[in-house]
Coordinates of C-alpha atoms and ligand atoms in Angstrom, one line a residue:
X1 CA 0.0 0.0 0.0
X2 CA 2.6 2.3 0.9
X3 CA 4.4 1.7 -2.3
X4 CA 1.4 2.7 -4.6
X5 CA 0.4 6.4 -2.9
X6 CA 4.1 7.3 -2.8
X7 CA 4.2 6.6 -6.5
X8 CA 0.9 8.1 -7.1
X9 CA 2.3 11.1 -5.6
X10 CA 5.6 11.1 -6.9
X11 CA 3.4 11.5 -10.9
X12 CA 1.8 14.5 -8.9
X13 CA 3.3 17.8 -10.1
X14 CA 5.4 19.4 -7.5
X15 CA 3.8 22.9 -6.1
X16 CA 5.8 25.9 -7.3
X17 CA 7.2 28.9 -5.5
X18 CA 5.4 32.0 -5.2
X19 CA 7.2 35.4 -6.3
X20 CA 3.9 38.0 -7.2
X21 CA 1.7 36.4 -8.7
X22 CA 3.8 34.0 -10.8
X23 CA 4.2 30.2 -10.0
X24 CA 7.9 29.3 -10.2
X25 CA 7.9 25.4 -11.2
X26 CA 11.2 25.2 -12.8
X27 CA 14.9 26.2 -11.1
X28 CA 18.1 25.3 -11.3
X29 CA 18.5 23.5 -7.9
X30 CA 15.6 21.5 -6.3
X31 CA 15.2 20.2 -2.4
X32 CA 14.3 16.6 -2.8
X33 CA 11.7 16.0 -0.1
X34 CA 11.9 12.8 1.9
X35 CA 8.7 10.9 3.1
X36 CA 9.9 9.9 6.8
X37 CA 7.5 6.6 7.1
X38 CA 9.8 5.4 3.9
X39 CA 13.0 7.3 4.4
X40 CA 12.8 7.6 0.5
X41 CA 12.1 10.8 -1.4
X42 CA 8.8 11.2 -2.5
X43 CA 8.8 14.6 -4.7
X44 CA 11.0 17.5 -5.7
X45 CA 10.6 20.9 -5.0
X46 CA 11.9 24.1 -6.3
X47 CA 14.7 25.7 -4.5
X48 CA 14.4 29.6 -4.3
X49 CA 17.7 31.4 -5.4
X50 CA 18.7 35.0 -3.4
X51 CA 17.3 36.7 -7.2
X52 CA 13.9 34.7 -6.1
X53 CA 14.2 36.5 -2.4
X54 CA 14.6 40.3 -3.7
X55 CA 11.9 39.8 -6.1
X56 CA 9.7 39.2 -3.8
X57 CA 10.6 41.0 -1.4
X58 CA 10.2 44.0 -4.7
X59 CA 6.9 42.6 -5.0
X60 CA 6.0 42.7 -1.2
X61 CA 7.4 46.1 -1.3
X62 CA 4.9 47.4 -3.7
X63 CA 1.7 45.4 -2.1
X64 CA 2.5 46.4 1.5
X65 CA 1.6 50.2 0.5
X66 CA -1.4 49.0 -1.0
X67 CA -2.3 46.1 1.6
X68 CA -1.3 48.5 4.7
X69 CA -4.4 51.4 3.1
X70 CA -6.7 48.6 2.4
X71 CA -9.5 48.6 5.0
X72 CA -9.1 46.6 8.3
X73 CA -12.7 44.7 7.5
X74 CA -11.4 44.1 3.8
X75 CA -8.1 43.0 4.9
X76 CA -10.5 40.3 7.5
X77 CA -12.4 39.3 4.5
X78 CA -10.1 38.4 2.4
X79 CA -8.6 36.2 5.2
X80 CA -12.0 34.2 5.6
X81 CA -11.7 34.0 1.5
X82 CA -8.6 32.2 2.6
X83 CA -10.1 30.4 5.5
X84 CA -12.8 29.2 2.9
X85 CA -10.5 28.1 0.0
X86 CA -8.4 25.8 2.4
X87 CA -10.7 24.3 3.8
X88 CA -12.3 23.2 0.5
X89 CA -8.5 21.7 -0.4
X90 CA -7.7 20.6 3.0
X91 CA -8.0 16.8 2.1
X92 CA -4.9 17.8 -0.5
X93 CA -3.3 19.4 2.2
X94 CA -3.2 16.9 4.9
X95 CA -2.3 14.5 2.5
X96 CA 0.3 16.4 1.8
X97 CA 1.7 17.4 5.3
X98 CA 1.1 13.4 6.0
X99 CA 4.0 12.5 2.9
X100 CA 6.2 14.8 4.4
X101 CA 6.0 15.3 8.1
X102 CA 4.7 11.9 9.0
X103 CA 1.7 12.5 11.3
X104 CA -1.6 10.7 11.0
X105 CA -3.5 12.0 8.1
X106 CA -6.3 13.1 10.7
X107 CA -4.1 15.0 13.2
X108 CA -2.5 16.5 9.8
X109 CA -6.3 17.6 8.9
X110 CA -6.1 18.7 12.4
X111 CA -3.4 20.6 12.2
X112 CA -4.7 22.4 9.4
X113 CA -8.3 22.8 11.1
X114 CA -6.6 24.4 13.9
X115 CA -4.8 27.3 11.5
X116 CA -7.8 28.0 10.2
X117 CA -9.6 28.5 13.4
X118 CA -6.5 30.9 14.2
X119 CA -7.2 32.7 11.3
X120 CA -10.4 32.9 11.7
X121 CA -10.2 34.3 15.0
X122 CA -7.1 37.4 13.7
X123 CA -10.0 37.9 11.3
X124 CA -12.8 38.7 13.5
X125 CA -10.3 41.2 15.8
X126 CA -9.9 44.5 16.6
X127 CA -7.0 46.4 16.5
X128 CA -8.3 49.6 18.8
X129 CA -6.5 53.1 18.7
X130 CA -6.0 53.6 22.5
X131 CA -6.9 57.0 23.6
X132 CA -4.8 57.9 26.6
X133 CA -5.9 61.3 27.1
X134 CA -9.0 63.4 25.7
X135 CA -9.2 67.3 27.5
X136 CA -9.7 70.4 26.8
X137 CA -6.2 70.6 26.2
X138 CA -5.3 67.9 24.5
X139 CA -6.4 64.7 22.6
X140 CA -3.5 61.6 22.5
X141 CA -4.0 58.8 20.7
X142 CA -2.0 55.5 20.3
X143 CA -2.6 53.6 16.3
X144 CA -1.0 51.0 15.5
X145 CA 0.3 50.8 12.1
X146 CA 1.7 47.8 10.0
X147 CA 5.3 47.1 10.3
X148 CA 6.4 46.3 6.4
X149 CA 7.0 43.1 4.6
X150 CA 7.2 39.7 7.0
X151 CA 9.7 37.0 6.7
X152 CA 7.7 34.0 8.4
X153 CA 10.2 31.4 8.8
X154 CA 9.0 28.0 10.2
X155 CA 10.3 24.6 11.5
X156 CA 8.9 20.8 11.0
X157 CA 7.1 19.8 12.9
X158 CA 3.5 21.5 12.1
X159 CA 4.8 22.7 8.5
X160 CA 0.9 24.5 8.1
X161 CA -0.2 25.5 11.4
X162 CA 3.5 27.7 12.0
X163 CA 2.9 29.0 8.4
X164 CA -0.8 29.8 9.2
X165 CA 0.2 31.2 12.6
X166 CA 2.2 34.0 11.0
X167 CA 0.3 34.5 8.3
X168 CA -2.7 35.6 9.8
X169 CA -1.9 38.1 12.2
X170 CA 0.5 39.6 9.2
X171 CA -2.1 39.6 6.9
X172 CA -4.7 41.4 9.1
X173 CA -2.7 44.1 10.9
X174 CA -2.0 45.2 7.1
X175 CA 1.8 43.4 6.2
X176 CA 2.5 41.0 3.0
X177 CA 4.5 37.9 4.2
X178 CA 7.3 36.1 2.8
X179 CA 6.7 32.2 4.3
X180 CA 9.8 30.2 4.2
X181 CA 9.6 26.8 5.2
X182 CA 11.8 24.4 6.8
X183 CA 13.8 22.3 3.8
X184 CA 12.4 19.3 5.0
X185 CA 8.6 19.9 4.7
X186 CA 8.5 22.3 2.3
X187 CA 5.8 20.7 -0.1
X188 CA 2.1 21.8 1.8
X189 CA 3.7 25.4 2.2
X190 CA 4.1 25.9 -0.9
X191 CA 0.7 24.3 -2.2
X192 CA -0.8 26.9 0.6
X193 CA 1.3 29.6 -1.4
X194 CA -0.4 28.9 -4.6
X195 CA -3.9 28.2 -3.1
X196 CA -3.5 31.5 -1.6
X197 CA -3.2 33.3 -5.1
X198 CA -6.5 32.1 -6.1
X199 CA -8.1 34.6 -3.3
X200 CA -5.8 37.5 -2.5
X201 CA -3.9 40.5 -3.9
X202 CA -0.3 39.5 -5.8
X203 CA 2.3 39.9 -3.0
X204 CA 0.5 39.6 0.0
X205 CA 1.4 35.9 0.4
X206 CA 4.1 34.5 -0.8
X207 CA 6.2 31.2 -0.3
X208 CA 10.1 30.7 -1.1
X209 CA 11.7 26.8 -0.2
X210 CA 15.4 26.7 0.8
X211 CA 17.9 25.9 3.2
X212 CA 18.9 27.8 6.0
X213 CA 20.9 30.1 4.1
X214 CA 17.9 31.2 2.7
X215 CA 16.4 31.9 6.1
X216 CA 19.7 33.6 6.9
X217 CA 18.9 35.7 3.8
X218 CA 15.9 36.8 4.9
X219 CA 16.7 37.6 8.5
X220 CA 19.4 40.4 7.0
X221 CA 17.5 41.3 3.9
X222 CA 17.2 45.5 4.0
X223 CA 13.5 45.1 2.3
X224 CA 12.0 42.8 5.0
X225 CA 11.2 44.6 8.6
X226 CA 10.1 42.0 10.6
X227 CA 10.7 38.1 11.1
X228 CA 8.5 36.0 12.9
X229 CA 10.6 32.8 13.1
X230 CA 9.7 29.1 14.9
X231 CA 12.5 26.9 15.3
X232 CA 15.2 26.2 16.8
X233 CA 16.7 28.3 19.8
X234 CA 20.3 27.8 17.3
X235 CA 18.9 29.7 14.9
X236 CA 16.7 32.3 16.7
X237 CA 20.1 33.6 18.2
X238 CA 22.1 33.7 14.7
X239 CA 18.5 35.1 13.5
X240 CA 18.4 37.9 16.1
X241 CA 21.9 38.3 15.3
X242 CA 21.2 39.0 11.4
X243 CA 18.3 40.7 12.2
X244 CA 20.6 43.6 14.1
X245 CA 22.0 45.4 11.5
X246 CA 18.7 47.0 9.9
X247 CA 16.6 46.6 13.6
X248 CA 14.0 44.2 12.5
X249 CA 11.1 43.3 14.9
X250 CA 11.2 40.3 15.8
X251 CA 8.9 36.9 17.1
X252 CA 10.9 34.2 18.4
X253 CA 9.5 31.0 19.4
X254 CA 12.3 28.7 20.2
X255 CA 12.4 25.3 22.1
X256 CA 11.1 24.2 25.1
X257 CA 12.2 21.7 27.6
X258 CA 8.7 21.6 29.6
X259 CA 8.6 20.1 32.9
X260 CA 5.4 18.6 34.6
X261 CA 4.8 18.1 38.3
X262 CA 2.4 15.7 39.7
X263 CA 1.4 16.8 42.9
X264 CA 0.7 13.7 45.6
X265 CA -3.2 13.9 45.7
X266 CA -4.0 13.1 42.2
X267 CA -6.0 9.7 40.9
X268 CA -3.2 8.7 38.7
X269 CA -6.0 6.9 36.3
X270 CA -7.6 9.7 35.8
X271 CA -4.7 12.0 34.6
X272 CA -2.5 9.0 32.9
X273 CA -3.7 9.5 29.1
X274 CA -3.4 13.1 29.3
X275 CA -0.1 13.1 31.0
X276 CA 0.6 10.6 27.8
X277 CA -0.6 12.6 25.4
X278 CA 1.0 15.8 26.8
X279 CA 4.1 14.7 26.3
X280 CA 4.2 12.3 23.2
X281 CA 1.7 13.8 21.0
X282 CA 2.8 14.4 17.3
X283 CA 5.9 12.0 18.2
X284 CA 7.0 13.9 21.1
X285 CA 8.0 16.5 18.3
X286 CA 6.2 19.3 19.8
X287 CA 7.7 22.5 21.3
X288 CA 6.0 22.9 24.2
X289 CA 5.6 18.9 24.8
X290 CA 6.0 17.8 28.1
X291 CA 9.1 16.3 27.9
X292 CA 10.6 15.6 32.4
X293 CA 7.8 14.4 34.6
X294 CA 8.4 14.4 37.7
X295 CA 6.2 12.5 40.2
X296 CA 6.1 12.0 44.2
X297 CA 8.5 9.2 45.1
X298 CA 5.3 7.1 46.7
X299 CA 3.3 7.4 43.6
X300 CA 5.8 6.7 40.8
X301 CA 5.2 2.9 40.5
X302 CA 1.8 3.9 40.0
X303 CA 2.2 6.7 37.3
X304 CA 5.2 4.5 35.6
X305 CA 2.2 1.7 35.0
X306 CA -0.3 3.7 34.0
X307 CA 1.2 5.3 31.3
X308 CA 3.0 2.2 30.3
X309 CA -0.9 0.5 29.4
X310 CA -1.8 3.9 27.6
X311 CA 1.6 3.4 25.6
X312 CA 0.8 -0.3 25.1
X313 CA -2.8 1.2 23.5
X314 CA -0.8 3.1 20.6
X315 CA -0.6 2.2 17.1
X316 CA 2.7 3.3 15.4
X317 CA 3.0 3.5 11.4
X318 CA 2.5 4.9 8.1
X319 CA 0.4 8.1 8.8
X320 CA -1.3 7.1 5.6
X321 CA -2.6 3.8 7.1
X322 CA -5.9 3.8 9.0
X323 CA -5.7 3.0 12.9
X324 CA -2.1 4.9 13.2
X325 CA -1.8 6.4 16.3
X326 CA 1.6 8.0 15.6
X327 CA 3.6 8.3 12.8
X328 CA 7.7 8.1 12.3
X329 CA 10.0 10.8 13.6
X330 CA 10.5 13.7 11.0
X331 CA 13.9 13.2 9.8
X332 CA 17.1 10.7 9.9
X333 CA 19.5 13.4 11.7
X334 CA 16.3 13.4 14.4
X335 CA 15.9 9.8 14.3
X336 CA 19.7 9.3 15.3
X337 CA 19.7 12.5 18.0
X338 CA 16.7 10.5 19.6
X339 CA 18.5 7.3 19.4
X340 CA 21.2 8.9 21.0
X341 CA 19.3 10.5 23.8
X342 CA 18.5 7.2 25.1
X343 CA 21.5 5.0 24.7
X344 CA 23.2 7.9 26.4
X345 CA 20.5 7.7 29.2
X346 CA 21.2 3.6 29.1
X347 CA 24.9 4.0 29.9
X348 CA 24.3 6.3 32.5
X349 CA 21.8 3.6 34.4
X350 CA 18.6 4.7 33.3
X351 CA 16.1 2.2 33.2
X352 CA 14.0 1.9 29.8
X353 CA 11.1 -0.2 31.4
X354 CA 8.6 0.0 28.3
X355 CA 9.6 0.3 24.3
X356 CA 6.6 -0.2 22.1
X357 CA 7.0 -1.7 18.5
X358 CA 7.5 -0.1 15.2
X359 CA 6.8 -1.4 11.8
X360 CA 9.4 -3.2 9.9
X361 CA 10.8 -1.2 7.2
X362 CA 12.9 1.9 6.3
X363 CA 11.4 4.7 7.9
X364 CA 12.4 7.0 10.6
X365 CA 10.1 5.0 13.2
X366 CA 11.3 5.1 16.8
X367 CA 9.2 3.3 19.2
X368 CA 7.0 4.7 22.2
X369 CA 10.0 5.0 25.2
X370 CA 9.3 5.5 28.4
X371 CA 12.2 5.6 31.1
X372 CA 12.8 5.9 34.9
X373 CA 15.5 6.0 37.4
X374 CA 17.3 8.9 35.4
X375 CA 19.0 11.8 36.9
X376 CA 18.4 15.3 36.2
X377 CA 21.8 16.3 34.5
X378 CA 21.7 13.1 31.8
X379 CA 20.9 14.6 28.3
X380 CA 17.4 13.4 27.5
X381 CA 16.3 15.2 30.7
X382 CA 18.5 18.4 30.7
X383 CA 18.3 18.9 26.9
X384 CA 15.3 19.0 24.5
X385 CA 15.2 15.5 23.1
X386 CA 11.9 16.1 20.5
X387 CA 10.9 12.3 20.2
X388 CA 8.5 9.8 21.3
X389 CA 10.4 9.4 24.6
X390 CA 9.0 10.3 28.3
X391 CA 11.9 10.4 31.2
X392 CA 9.9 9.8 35.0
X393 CA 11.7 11.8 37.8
X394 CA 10.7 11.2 41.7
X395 CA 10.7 13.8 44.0
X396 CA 10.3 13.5 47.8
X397 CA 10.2 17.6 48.2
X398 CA 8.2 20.1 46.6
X399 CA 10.6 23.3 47.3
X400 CA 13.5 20.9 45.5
X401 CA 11.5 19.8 42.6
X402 CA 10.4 23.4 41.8
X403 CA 13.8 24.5 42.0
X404 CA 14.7 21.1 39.7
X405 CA 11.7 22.1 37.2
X406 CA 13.2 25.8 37.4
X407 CA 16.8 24.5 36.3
X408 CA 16.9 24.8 32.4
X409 CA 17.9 27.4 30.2
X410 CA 14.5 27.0 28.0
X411 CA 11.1 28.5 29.9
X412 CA 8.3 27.4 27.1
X413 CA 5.4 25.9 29.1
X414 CA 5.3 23.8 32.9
X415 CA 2.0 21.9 34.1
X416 CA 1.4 21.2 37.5
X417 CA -1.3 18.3 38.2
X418 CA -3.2 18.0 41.1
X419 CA -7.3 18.0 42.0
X420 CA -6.8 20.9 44.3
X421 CA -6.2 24.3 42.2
X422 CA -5.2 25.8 44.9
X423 CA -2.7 23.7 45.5
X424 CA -1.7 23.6 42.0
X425 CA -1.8 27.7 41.6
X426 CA 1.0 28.0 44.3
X427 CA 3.3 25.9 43.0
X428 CA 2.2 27.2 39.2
X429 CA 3.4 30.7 40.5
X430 CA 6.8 29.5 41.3
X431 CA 7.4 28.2 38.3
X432 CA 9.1 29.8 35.4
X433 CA 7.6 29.3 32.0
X434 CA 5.6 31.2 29.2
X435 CA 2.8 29.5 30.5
X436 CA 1.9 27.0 33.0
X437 CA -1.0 24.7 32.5
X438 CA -3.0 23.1 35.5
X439 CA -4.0 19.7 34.9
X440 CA -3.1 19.6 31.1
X441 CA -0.3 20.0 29.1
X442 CA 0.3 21.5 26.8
X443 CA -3.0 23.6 25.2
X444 CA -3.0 26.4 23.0
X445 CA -6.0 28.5 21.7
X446 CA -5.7 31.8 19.1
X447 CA -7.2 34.2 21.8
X448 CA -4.5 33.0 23.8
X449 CA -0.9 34.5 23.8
X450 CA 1.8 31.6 23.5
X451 CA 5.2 32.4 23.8
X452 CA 8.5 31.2 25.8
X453 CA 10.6 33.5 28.3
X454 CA 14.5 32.8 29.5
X455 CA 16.1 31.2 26.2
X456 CA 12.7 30.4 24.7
X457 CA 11.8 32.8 22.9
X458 CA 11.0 36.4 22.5
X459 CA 7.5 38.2 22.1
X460 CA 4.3 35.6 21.5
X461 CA 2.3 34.8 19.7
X462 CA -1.9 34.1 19.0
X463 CA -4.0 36.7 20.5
X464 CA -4.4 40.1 20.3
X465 CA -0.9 40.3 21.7
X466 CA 0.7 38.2 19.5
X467 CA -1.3 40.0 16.5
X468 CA 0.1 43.4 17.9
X469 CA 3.9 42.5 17.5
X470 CA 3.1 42.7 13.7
X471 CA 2.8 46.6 14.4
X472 CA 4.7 49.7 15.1
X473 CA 3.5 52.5 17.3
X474 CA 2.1 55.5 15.6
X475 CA 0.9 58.6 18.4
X476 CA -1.2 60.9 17.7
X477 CA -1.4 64.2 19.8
X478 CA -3.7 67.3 18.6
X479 CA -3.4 70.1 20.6
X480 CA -6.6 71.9 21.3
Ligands
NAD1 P1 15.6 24.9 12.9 O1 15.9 26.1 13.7 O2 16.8 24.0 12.5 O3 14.9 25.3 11.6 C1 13.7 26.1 11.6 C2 13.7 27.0 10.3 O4 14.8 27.9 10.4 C3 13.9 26.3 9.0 O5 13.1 26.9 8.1 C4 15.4 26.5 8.8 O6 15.7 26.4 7.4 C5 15.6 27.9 9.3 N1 16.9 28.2 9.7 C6 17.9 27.4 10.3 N2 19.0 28.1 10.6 C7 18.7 29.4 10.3 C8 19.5 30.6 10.4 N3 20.7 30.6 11.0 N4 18.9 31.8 10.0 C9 17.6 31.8 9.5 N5 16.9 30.7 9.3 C10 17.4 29.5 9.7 O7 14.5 24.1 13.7 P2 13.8 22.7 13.3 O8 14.8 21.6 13.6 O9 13.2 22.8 12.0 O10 12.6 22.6 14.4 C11 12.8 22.1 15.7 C12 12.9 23.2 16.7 O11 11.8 24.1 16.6 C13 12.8 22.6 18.1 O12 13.7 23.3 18.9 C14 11.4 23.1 18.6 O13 11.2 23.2 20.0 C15 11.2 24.4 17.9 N6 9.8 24.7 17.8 C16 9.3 25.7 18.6 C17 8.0 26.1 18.5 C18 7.4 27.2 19.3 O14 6.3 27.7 19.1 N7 8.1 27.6 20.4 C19 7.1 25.4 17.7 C20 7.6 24.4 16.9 C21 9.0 24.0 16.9

């Protein structure tokens, strides 16, 4: 089976890059795009040369003056038009994002879903002028006015919800976007990029595939004011870095190394899927994935064996393939730093007390891990490991385990579990994240800012908040 649909889509013509209105199909070099469940490739894309960056940016240039005096309402509208025309090619899509991320088709079409709800949120919004004084004297008013052309640069693990989380709020506070995805899931971006032309001006989306030179191109390009960048916390520094010499705005969300605590009056049955799910969704590959529980000392046998049956439950393969709970890991060089995470932990005594199976076969698949008895200073713990692996820390005393929690250089999201909120709140408030969940891990929602503090990023995003960073101040004071 899995043979057949990655020929069928190896005939399919490969999407083109976007530059104005024009579909680039042909280029001189072209990022072969692997399908992870086969390790093979399954399509070629083209590859956007630095010529392919300045014209668009030279187109972006010209829309954002015309984008930027375009009225908020039309702006929304023709966001919904987008809304609208994705959703009637989301099957294509998520088929798409399935070949070349790996997920479960239906947590692909998820993924999607949930970008459109975002959008569809930015496009009902307000952007109020804040009056902060009106007198006899004096009326002041605070607008907020678009901040130029947007290089949106993304990472791989939700190829279409990153894209769609920067191109909304761009799009509405009044900026054209340049998306450029990661190089290894570049294919549904781009498909997005043409889909887009169908229902908005030239220039207002567009979508360039490359390396990460190309994202290095963007970060210093003069033409482009602001990046809003997911990925790695590597190349958020060398992109804040770039981004220095002509004083770009910037959105950085970075990794995360999220801890949980399980406080010691919970009914470990009742949280065990969700503590699960929190951190292995999308094959642990998720930024703000719960990736060090830590548990009382008295309750660990318990919480070890209750998530071992949940992982015993999950179904790992081809995301193509009905009944897949969980697909491969993204890439080879992922597969292998995974790999290595857990020998590592191995050598160092860690106990690995359940591995699930994996399909036979060539791709990337690693298998459900779950591993106790592990210190806090061995790698898969005190580094962000981004796989289908779940370390279980005991604790004895609550001050200590805040302060272990607290002990990382990344500050994305924390949950703290426990039927008491009270409880709960207190040591929430002690701990140092973007945001803290209580009682799930991790959830995001568009009226929600999301965003990491200490080395995890810089600014949020979703909300009104996160909508806001794609502005610039203007004031407004009439003397009277
Ligand atoms: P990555 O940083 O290697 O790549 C992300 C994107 O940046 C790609 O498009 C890449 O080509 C580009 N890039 C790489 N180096 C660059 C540079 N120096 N200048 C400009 N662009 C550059 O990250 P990845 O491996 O694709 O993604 C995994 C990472 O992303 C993990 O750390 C994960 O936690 C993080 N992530 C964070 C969030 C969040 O919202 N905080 C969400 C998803 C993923």
């Amino acid at each position: 089976m899995t043979s057949s649909l990655q020929n069928a889509t190896k005939a399919a013509s490969a999407p083109g890059l976007t530059v104005g209105g024009r579909i680039i199909t042909e280029s001189a070099t072209r990022l072969a795009v692997i399908n992870p469940a086969t390790a093979a490739p399954f399509i070629d894309v083209p590859q956007a040369t630095p010529a392919d960056l300045d014209a668009a940016v030279a187109v972006a240039r010209v829309a954002a003056a015309t984008w930027a005096a375009t009225d908020l309402r039309d702006r929304q509208q023709h966001v919904l038009r987008l809304v609208d025309h994705v959703r009637t090619n989301i099957g294509e899509l998520a088929r798409l994002v399935t070949l070349e991320q790996g997920k479960p088709l239906a947590k692909a079409a998820g993924e999607i879903e949930s970008g459109l709800r975002g959008l569809t949120h930015y496009a009902a919004l307000d952007i109020p002028v804040e009056v902060i004084r009106d007198d006899d004297n004096e009326r002041i008013e605070v607008h907020r006015t678009p901040v130029g052309v947007v290089g949106g640069i993304t990472a791989w693990n939700y190829p279409l919800l990153l894209a769609l989380w920067k191109i909304g709020p761009a799009l509405v506070t009044g900026n054209p976007i340049i998306v450029k995805p990661s190089p290894l899931t570049p294919v549904a971006t781009l498909r997005l990029g043409e889909l887009a032309q169908d229902v908005l001006p030239e220039g207002v989306i567009q979508v360039l595939a490359g390396g990460d030179d190309l994202g290095r191109a963007i970060s210093r390009h003069p033409g482009i004011q602001k990046i809003s960048f997911t990925g790695s916390e590597r190349a958020g520094t060398s992109i804040m870095s770039a981004a220095g010499s002509t004083l770009k705005r910037l959105t950085l969300e970075l990794g995360g190394n999220d801890p949980g605590i399980v406080l010691d009056d919970v009914d470990v049955d009742v949280i065990a899927a969700d503590l699960y799910w929190g951190g292995l969704s999308n094959c642990g590959q998720v930024c703000a994935g719960l990736k060090r529980l830590y548990v009382p000392a008295r309750l660990a046998a318990q919480v070890e064996q209750a998530l071992a049956d949940v992982a015993a439950t999950v179904r790992v393969g081809n995301g193509l393939d009905d009944g897949v709970d969980m697909g491969p890991i993204q890439n080879a060089a992922q597969l292998a730093k995974v790999r290595g995470y857990v020998d590592d932990a191995r050598a160092r005594g860690a106990e690995v007390y359940f591995q699930g199976e994996i399909p036979d076969g060539p791709g990337y698949f690693h298998p459900v891990t779950l591993v106790r008895n592990i210190s806090d200073d061995v790698g898969l713990v005190a580094e962000e490991q981004f796989g289908p692996v779940l370390p279980i820390l005991t604790y004895t005393d609550l001050d200590d385990v805040i302060a272990r929690a607290n002990n990382s250089p990344l500050a994305l999201g924390a949950s703290v579990w426990s039927p008491d909120e009270d409880r709960a709140r207190a040591v929430a408030a002690r701990l140092q994240a973007g945001t803290v969940w209580i009682n799930q891990h991790p959830m995001l929602s568009p009226d929600v800012p999301f965003g990491g503090i200490k080395q995890s990023g810089l600014g949020v995003e979703q909300s009104l908040h996160g909508v806001l960073q794609y502005t610039d101040y203007r004031v407004v004071r009439i003397k009277r």
